[in-house]
Amino acid sequence: MASTSGLISVMERAARKAAPRLRRDFGEVQALQVSRKGPADFVSQADRAAEQTLYEELKRARPDWGFLLEEGGVVEGDPSKPRWVIDPLDGTSNFLHGIPHFAISIAVEEPRPGGRTEITQGLVYQPITDETFWAEKGRGAWLHDRRLRVSARRDLADALIATGIPFMGHGDFAQWTAIFQAIAPEVAGIRRFGSAALDLAWVAAGRYDGYWESDLQPWDVSAGVLLVREAGGFVSDFRGGDRPFERNEFLAANDGLQPRLLKLIGGALRRG
């Protein structure tokens, strides 16, 4: 890797310690799919086991820090210190169906004056491809030791856009459909791969040219948002404001495509 801070090294070490169990459990899923009980309970156990490993490793490294965990919720720490924001298995449905596209996401959320917080470090690790995407505020975004930059494409007709599609009990179907109908005719393609953390990491790496989704949790996107911004991209809410977490709306792209996507989304939402 490039010359990382001690904190990124701690995060990568924790992710790599949790990864072998996830890979092994993933190998079991396809066999379990033919059983009557099915793999759902098994996958939830894999999720919790990975989270426990991450928790233990990070707690050992920073004993006074708190946690925001997908499975375990809030674990209080020293309020003057940062906390870890962790998704041990982003892409659970993919994992459940034997699809090798999922990731571990770890972010550092630091307290700021006035009750605000800021994400200052982020790491997304894909156990199957052994890819470590990481970023630190002010130091750029990286894939291992290679500096990442968002796509340079300026024409929507050449752009490949990622999204997350609402599903049972999650998301606003009417809003998503309106946005899809506005964007799809203008772009080269739309993809839904099932992991918000990897979607954002891929925007940072220039694999996708843009991304939109709503109804997400902080552990899904905290590391990925930092990756995009440190790779020279922009992440806003659907109105173009700097409140994606508060509004739970995430639009990511480069400086050329962002305003065009915002115009399409804005028109779709006004018509809706």
Coordinates of C-alpha atoms in Angstrom, one line a residue:
M1 CA 0.0 0.0 0.0
A2 CA 0.9 3.7 -0.2
S3 CA 2.3 5.2 2.9
T4 CA -0.7 4.9 5.1
S5 CA -1.3 6.4 8.6
G6 CA -1.3 4.1 11.6
L7 CA -5.1 4.4 11.6
I8 CA -5.6 3.1 8.1
S9 CA -3.2 0.3 8.9
V10 CA -5.4 -0.6 11.9
M11 CA -8.5 -0.6 9.8
E12 CA -7.0 -2.7 7.1
R13 CA -5.6 -5.2 9.6
A14 CA -9.1 -5.6 11.2
A15 CA -10.8 -6.1 7.8
R16 CA -8.2 -8.7 6.7
K17 CA -8.7 -10.5 10.0
A18 CA -12.5 -10.7 9.4
A19 CA -12.2 -11.6 5.7
P20 CA -11.1 -15.3 5.8
R21 CA -14.2 -16.3 7.8
L22 CA -16.4 -14.4 5.4
R23 CA -14.8 -16.1 2.4
R24 CA -15.1 -19.5 4.1
D25 CA -18.8 -18.9 5.0
F26 CA -19.4 -17.6 1.5
G27 CA -18.2 -20.9 0.1
E28 CA -20.8 -22.7 2.2
V29 CA -23.7 -20.6 1.0
Q30 CA -24.3 -22.4 -2.3
A31 CA -24.4 -25.8 -0.5
L32 CA -26.9 -24.4 2.0
Q33 CA -29.2 -23.0 -0.6
V34 CA -30.4 -26.5 -1.4
S35 CA -31.3 -27.2 2.2
R36 CA -34.9 -26.8 3.5
K37 CA -33.9 -24.2 6.1
G38 CA -32.0 -22.2 3.6
P39 CA -28.9 -20.0 4.2
A40 CA -30.5 -16.9 5.7
D41 CA -29.8 -17.8 9.4
F42 CA -26.3 -18.9 8.4
V43 CA -25.6 -15.6 6.7
S44 CA -26.8 -13.6 9.7
Q45 CA -24.3 -15.6 11.8
A46 CA -21.6 -14.8 9.3
D47 CA -22.5 -11.1 9.5
R48 CA -22.4 -11.1 13.3
A49 CA -19.1 -13.1 13.4
A50 CA -17.4 -10.6 11.1
E51 CA -18.7 -7.7 13.1
Q52 CA -17.4 -9.2 16.4
T53 CA -14.0 -9.7 14.9
L54 CA -13.9 -6.1 13.6
Y55 CA -15.1 -4.8 17.0
E56 CA -12.5 -6.8 19.0
E57 CA -9.6 -5.7 16.7
L58 CA -10.6 -2.0 16.6
K59 CA -11.4 -1.9 20.3
R60 CA -8.0 -3.3 21.1
A61 CA -6.4 -0.6 19.0
R62 CA -8.5 2.3 20.3
P63 CA -10.0 1.3 23.6
D64 CA -11.8 4.6 24.4
W65 CA -13.5 5.0 21.0
G66 CA -17.2 4.3 20.5
F67 CA -18.9 2.3 17.7
L68 CA -21.8 2.6 15.4
L69 CA -22.4 -1.0 14.2
E70 CA -24.9 -2.4 11.7
E71 CA -25.8 -5.3 14.0
G72 CA -24.7 -4.1 17.4
G73 CA -26.0 -0.6 17.2
V74 CA -24.3 2.2 19.3
V75 CA -21.5 1.3 21.7
E76 CA -20.7 4.4 23.7
G77 CA -17.1 5.6 24.0
D78 CA -15.4 8.8 25.1
P79 CA -17.6 11.5 23.5
S80 CA -14.6 13.7 22.9
K81 CA -13.0 10.9 20.8
P82 CA -13.9 9.6 17.3
R83 CA -16.0 6.5 16.8
W84 CA -16.0 3.7 14.3
V85 CA -18.8 3.3 11.8
I86 CA -18.9 -0.3 10.6
D87 CA -20.8 -2.5 8.1
P88 CA -19.2 -6.0 8.4
L89 CA -21.0 -7.3 5.3
D90 CA -22.4 -4.7 2.8
G91 CA -24.1 -6.7 0.1
T92 CA -25.8 -9.3 2.3
S93 CA -28.3 -10.3 -0.3
N94 CA -25.5 -11.0 -2.8
F95 CA -23.8 -13.1 -0.1
L96 CA -27.0 -14.9 0.6
H97 CA -27.4 -15.9 -3.1
G98 CA -23.8 -16.8 -3.7
I99 CA -23.0 -13.7 -5.7
P100 CA -19.3 -12.6 -5.1
H101 CA -19.9 -8.9 -4.7
F102 CA -19.9 -7.7 -1.1
A103 CA -17.6 -5.7 1.2
I104 CA -16.5 -4.7 4.7
S105 CA -16.8 -1.0 5.3
I106 CA -15.1 0.9 8.1
A107 CA -15.1 4.7 8.7
V108 CA -13.9 7.0 11.4
E109 CA -16.3 9.7 12.5
E110 CA -14.7 12.5 14.4
P111 CA -16.7 15.0 16.7
R112 CA -16.6 18.6 15.7
P113 CA -17.8 21.8 17.5
G114 CA -21.5 22.4 17.7
G115 CA -22.4 18.7 17.8
R116 CA -21.3 18.1 14.2
T117 CA -19.3 15.1 13.1
E118 CA -17.0 14.5 10.1
I119 CA -15.8 11.4 8.4
T120 CA -12.0 11.6 8.3
Q121 CA -10.9 8.0 7.3
G122 CA -12.7 5.3 5.3
L123 CA -11.9 1.9 4.1
V124 CA -13.9 -0.5 1.9
Y125 CA -12.4 -4.0 1.5
Q126 CA -13.7 -6.6 -1.0
P127 CA -12.8 -10.0 0.4
I128 CA -13.3 -11.9 -2.9
T129 CA -11.1 -9.7 -5.1
D130 CA -8.8 -8.7 -2.3
E131 CA -9.2 -5.0 -3.1
T132 CA -8.6 -2.4 -0.4
F133 CA -10.1 1.0 -1.2
W134 CA -9.1 3.6 1.4
A135 CA -9.1 7.4 1.9
E136 CA -8.0 10.0 4.5
K137 CA -9.3 13.5 4.5
G138 CA -6.8 15.7 2.7
R139 CA -4.7 12.8 1.6
G140 CA -6.7 11.4 -1.3
A141 CA -8.3 8.1 -2.2
W142 CA -6.4 5.0 -3.0
L143 CA -6.7 1.4 -4.2
H144 CA -3.8 -0.3 -2.4
D145 CA -1.0 2.0 -3.4
R146 CA -2.6 3.5 -6.6
R147 CA -4.1 6.9 -6.4
L148 CA -7.8 7.0 -7.4
R149 CA -9.5 9.7 -9.5
V150 CA -13.1 9.9 -10.4
S151 CA -14.0 9.4 -14.1
A152 CA -13.2 12.3 -16.4
R153 CA -16.2 11.7 -18.7
R154 CA -18.3 14.8 -19.3
D155 CA -21.0 13.5 -21.6
L156 CA -24.0 11.7 -20.1
A157 CA -24.3 9.6 -23.2
D158 CA -21.0 8.0 -22.3
A159 CA -21.7 7.6 -18.6
L160 CA -22.3 4.4 -16.7
I161 CA -24.4 5.1 -13.6
A162 CA -25.0 2.9 -10.5
T163 CA -28.0 2.9 -8.3
G164 CA -29.8 0.9 -5.6
I165 CA -33.3 -0.2 -6.4
P166 CA -36.0 -0.1 -3.6
F167 CA -37.1 -3.5 -2.4
M168 CA -39.6 -5.0 0.1
G169 CA -39.9 -2.5 3.0
H170 CA -37.1 -0.3 1.8
G171 CA -37.0 2.8 -0.3
D172 CA -39.4 5.1 -2.1
F173 CA -40.6 3.2 -5.3
A174 CA -42.3 6.3 -6.8
Q175 CA -39.3 8.5 -6.3
W176 CA -36.8 6.0 -7.7
T177 CA -39.0 5.2 -10.7
A178 CA -39.3 8.9 -11.5
I179 CA -35.5 9.4 -11.3
F180 CA -34.8 6.3 -13.3
Q181 CA -37.2 7.4 -16.1
A182 CA -35.3 10.8 -16.2
I183 CA -31.8 9.4 -16.2
A184 CA -32.0 6.1 -18.1
P185 CA -32.7 7.6 -21.6
E186 CA -29.7 10.0 -21.2
V187 CA -26.9 7.6 -20.2
A188 CA -24.9 4.7 -21.6
G189 CA -26.2 2.3 -18.9
I190 CA -27.5 1.9 -15.3
R191 CA -26.2 -0.8 -13.0
R192 CA -27.5 -2.2 -9.7
F193 CA -24.9 -4.5 -8.1
G194 CA -26.2 -4.6 -4.6
S195 CA -23.5 -2.9 -2.4
A196 CA -23.6 0.8 -1.7
A197 CA -20.1 0.7 -0.2
L198 CA -18.6 -0.8 -3.4
D199 CA -20.8 1.4 -5.7
L200 CA -19.2 4.5 -4.1
A201 CA -15.7 2.9 -4.1
W202 CA -16.2 2.2 -7.8
V203 CA -17.2 5.8 -8.5
A204 CA -14.0 6.9 -6.7
A205 CA -12.0 4.5 -8.9
G206 CA -13.7 5.8 -12.1
R207 CA -15.4 2.4 -12.9
Y208 CA -18.8 4.1 -12.5
D209 CA -19.3 7.7 -13.6
G210 CA -22.1 8.4 -11.1
Y211 CA -24.4 6.9 -8.5
W212 CA -27.6 7.7 -6.8
E213 CA -29.6 6.1 -4.0
S214 CA -31.7 7.0 -0.9
D215 CA -32.9 5.3 2.2
L216 CA -29.4 4.2 3.3
Q217 CA -27.7 3.8 6.7
P218 CA -24.5 5.6 7.8
W219 CA -22.6 2.4 7.9
D220 CA -23.5 1.7 4.2
V221 CA -22.0 4.9 2.9
S222 CA -19.7 6.7 5.3
A223 CA -16.5 5.3 4.0
G224 CA -17.7 5.4 0.4
V225 CA -18.6 9.1 0.5
L226 CA -15.1 10.0 1.7
L227 CA -13.6 7.9 -1.0
V228 CA -15.5 9.8 -3.7
R229 CA -14.7 13.2 -2.3
E230 CA -11.0 12.4 -1.8
A231 CA -10.9 11.1 -5.4
G232 CA -12.0 14.5 -6.7
G233 CA -15.7 13.8 -6.9
F234 CA -18.8 15.4 -5.4
V235 CA -21.5 13.8 -3.2
S236 CA -24.6 15.8 -2.5
D237 CA -28.3 15.3 -1.7
F238 CA -30.8 15.3 -4.5
R239 CA -31.2 19.1 -4.3
G240 CA -27.5 19.7 -4.7
G241 CA -26.9 20.6 -1.1
D242 CA -24.3 19.3 1.3
R243 CA -26.8 17.4 3.4
P244 CA -26.8 13.8 2.0
F245 CA -26.7 12.2 5.4
E246 CA -29.4 14.4 6.9
R247 CA -31.7 14.0 3.9
N248 CA -30.7 10.4 3.3
E249 CA -30.1 11.1 -0.4
F250 CA -26.8 10.4 -2.1
L251 CA -25.8 11.6 -5.6
A252 CA -22.1 11.1 -6.5
A253 CA -20.3 12.1 -9.7
N254 CA -17.5 14.2 -11.1
D255 CA -17.8 18.0 -11.4
G256 CA -19.0 17.7 -15.0
L257 CA -21.8 15.2 -14.6
Q258 CA -23.0 16.2 -11.2
P259 CA -24.9 19.3 -12.3
R260 CA -26.5 17.5 -15.2
L261 CA -27.6 14.6 -13.1
L262 CA -29.0 17.1 -10.5
K263 CA -31.0 18.8 -13.2
L264 CA -32.5 15.5 -14.3
I265 CA -33.3 14.5 -10.7
G266 CA -34.7 17.9 -9.9
G267 CA -37.0 17.8 -12.9
A268 CA -38.1 14.2 -12.0
L269 CA -38.9 15.2 -8.4
R270 CA -40.8 18.3 -9.4
R271 CA -43.0 16.3 -11.8
G272 CA -43.5 13.7 -9.2

